[in-house]
Coordinates of C-alpha atoms in Angstrom, one line a residue:
X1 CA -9.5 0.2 3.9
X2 CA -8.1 3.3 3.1
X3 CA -4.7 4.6 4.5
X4 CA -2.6 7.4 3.8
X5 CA 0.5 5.9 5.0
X6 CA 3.2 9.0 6.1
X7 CA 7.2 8.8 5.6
X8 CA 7.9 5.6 6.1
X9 CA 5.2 3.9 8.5
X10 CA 4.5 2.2 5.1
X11 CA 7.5 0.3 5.2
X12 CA 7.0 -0.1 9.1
X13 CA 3.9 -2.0 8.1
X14 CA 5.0 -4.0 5.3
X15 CA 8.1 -5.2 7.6
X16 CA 5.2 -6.1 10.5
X17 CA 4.0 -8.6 7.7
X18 CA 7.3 -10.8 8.2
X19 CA 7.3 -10.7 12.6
X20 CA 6.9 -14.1 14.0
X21 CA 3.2 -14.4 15.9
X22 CA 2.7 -17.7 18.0
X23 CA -1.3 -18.3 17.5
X24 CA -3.5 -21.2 18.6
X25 CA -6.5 -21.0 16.5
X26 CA -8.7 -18.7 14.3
X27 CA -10.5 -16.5 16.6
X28 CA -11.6 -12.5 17.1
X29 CA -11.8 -11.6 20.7
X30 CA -14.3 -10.2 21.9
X31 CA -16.3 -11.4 19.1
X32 CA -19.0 -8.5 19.0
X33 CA -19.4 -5.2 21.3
X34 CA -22.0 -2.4 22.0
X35 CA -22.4 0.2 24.2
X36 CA -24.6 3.4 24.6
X37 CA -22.7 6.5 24.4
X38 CA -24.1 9.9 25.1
X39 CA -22.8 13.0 23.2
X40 CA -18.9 13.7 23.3
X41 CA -18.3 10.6 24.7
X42 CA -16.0 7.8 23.6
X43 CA -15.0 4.3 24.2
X44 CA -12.6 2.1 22.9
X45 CA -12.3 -1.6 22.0
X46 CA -9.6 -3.9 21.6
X47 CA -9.4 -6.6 19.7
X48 CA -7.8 -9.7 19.1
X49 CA -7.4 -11.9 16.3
X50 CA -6.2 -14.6 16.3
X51 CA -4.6 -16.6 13.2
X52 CA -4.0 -20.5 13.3
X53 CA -0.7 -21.7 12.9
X54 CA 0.8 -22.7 9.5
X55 CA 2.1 -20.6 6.5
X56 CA -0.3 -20.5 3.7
X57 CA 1.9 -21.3 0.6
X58 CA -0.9 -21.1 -1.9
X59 CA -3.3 -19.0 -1.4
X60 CA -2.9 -15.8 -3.8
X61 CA -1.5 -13.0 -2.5
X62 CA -1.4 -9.8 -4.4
X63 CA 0.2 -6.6 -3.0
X64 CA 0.5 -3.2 -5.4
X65 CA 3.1 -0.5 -3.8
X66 CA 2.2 3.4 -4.5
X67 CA 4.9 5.7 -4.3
X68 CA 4.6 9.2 -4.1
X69 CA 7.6 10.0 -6.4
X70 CA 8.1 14.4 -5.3
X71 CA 11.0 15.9 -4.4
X72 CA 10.4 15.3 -0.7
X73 CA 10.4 11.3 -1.2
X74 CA 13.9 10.6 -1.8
X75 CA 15.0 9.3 1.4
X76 CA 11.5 6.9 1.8
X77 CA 12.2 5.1 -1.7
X78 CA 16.0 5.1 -1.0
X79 CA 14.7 2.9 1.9
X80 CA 12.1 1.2 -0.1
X81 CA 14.5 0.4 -2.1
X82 CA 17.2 -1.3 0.2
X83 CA 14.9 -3.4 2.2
X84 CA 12.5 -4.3 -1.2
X85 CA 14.0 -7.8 -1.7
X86 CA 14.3 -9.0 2.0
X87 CA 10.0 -8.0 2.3
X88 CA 8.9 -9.4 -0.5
X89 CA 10.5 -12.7 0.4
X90 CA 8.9 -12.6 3.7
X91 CA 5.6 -11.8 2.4
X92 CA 6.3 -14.4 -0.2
X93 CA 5.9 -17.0 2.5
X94 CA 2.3 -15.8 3.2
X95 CA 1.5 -17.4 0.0
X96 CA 1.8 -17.5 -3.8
X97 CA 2.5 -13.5 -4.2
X98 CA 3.0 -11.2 -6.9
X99 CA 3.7 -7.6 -6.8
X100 CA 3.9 -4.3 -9.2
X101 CA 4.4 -0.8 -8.2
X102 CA 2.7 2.7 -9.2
X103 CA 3.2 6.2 -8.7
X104 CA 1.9 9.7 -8.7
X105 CA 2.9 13.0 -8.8
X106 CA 2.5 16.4 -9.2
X107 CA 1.2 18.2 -11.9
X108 CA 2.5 14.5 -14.1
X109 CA 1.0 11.6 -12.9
X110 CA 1.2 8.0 -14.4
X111 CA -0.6 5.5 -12.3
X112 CA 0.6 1.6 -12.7
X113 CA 4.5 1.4 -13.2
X114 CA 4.8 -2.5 -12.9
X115 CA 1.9 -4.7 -13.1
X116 CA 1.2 -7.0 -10.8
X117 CA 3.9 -10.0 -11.3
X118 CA 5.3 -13.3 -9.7
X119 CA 9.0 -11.9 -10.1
X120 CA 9.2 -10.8 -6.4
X121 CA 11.9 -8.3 -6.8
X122 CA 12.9 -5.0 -6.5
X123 CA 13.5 -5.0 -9.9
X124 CA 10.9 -7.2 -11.2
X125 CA 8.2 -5.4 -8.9
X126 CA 9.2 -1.5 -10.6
X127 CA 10.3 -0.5 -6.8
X128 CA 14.2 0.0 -8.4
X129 CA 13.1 2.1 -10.6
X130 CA 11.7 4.3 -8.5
X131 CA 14.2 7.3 -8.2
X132 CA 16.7 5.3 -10.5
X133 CA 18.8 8.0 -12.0
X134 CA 18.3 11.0 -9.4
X135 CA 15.7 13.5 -9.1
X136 CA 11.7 13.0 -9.2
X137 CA 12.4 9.8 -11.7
X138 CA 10.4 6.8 -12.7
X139 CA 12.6 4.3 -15.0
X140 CA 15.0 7.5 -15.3
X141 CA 12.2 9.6 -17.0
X142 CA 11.5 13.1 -15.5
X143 CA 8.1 12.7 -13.6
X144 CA 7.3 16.3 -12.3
X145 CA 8.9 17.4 -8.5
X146 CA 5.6 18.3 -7.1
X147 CA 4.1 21.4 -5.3
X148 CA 4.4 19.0 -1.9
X149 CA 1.2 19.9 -0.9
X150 CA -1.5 18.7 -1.7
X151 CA -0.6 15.4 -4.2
X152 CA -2.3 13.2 -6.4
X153 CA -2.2 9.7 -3.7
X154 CA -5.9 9.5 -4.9
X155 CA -5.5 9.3 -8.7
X156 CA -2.6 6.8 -7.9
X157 CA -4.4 4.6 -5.4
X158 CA -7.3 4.3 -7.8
X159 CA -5.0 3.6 -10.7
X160 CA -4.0 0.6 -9.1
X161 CA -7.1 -0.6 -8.0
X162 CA -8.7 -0.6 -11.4
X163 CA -5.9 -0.9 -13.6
X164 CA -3.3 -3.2 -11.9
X165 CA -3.7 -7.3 -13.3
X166 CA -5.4 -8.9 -9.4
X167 CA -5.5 -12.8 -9.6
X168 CA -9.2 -14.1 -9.1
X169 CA -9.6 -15.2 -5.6
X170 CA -6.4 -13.8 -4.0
X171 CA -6.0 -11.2 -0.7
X172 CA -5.8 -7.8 -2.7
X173 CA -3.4 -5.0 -0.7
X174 CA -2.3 -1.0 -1.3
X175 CA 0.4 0.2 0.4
X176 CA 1.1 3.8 -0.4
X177 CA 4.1 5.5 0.3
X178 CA 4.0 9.6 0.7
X179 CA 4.1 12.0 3.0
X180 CA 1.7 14.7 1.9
X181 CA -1.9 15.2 1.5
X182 CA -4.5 14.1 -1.4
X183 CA -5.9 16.0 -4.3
X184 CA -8.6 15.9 -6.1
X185 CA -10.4 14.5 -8.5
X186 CA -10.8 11.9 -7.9
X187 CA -12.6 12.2 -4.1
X188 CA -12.0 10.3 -1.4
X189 CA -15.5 8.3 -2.1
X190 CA -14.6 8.3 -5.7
X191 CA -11.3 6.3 -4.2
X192 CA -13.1 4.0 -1.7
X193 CA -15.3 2.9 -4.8
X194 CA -12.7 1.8 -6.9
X195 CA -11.5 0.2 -4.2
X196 CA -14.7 -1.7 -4.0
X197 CA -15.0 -2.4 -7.1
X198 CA -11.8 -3.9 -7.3
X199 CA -13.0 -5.9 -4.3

């Protein structure tokens, strides 16, 4: 799945990944739905899945973070930054986990920073180096400021699907950090398929 996460829901989500959830057993409720809608109408469905109790503490675990590194992202990272140790020990007790970082920009872009590793760290994972010396920096180099609207969240997204190192067999996430829409090329579809591809 897709997202296009805006200033800091991101780090909402990753921080959802370490809440405490009292299950019973594996289950999705109501297991399957249908309805006949006529035109302009809608419905919606709520779910619930269920997880059995326990902590996986082997199963791989492999979770890239995309930063949109303009001039309008300072404050995000600065809090990406802070609370980057305390969430990748919490998702560390999902299983075995390694993580890496990219970024894009505007016109520059890069793609993968850190490739995917079982340091666990703000530093290890690239996510210090994001912003380390000031300004629209990655690893203190000069990455471009942006135009703010639209950026290249595509270009980055796909980078780390098909370039980042996933372990055969583990849980494969994104989670992009930005607040402004995407550019092209490459397309949304052109994104989705890298995606795929990277299963």
């Amino acid at each position: 799945m897709l997202s296009n996460f805006i200033k800091g829901s991101a780090l909402a989500l990753a921080a959802a990944f370490l809440a405490p959830v009292s299950v019973q057993a594996d289950s999705i409720d109501p297991t399957s739905f249908s309805a006949d809608l006529a035109l302009g109408e809608s419905v919606t469905v709520r779910k619930t899945v269920t997880v059995s109790a326990g902590t996986p503490t082997t199963a791989p675990l492999d979770v890239m973070f995309v930063f949109d590194v303009t001039g309008s992202m300072g404050g995000e990272i600065a809090l990406a930054k802070a609370s980057a140790d305390a969430i990748l020990t919490g998702l560390s007790g999902f299983g075995s986990l390694r993580s890496g970082t990219g970024w894009y920009s505007d016109p520059l872009f890069d793609g993968v920073h850190v490739d995917l590793n079982s340091g666990n760290t703000g530093a290890t994972s690239g996510i210090d180096d994001m912003w380390d010396s000031g300004f629209c920096t990655v690893a203190g180099a000069s990455v471009g400021c942006g135009g703010d609207f639209p950026e290249k969240g595509y270009a980055g997204i796909s980078e780390a699907a098909t370039d980042a190192s996933w372990a055969p067999g583990s849980s494969r996430f994104i989670i992009a950090f930005g607040d402004a829409s995407f550019k092209t090329p490459p397309t949304e579809a052109e994104t989705i398929a890298a995606l795929d591809a990277a299963d």
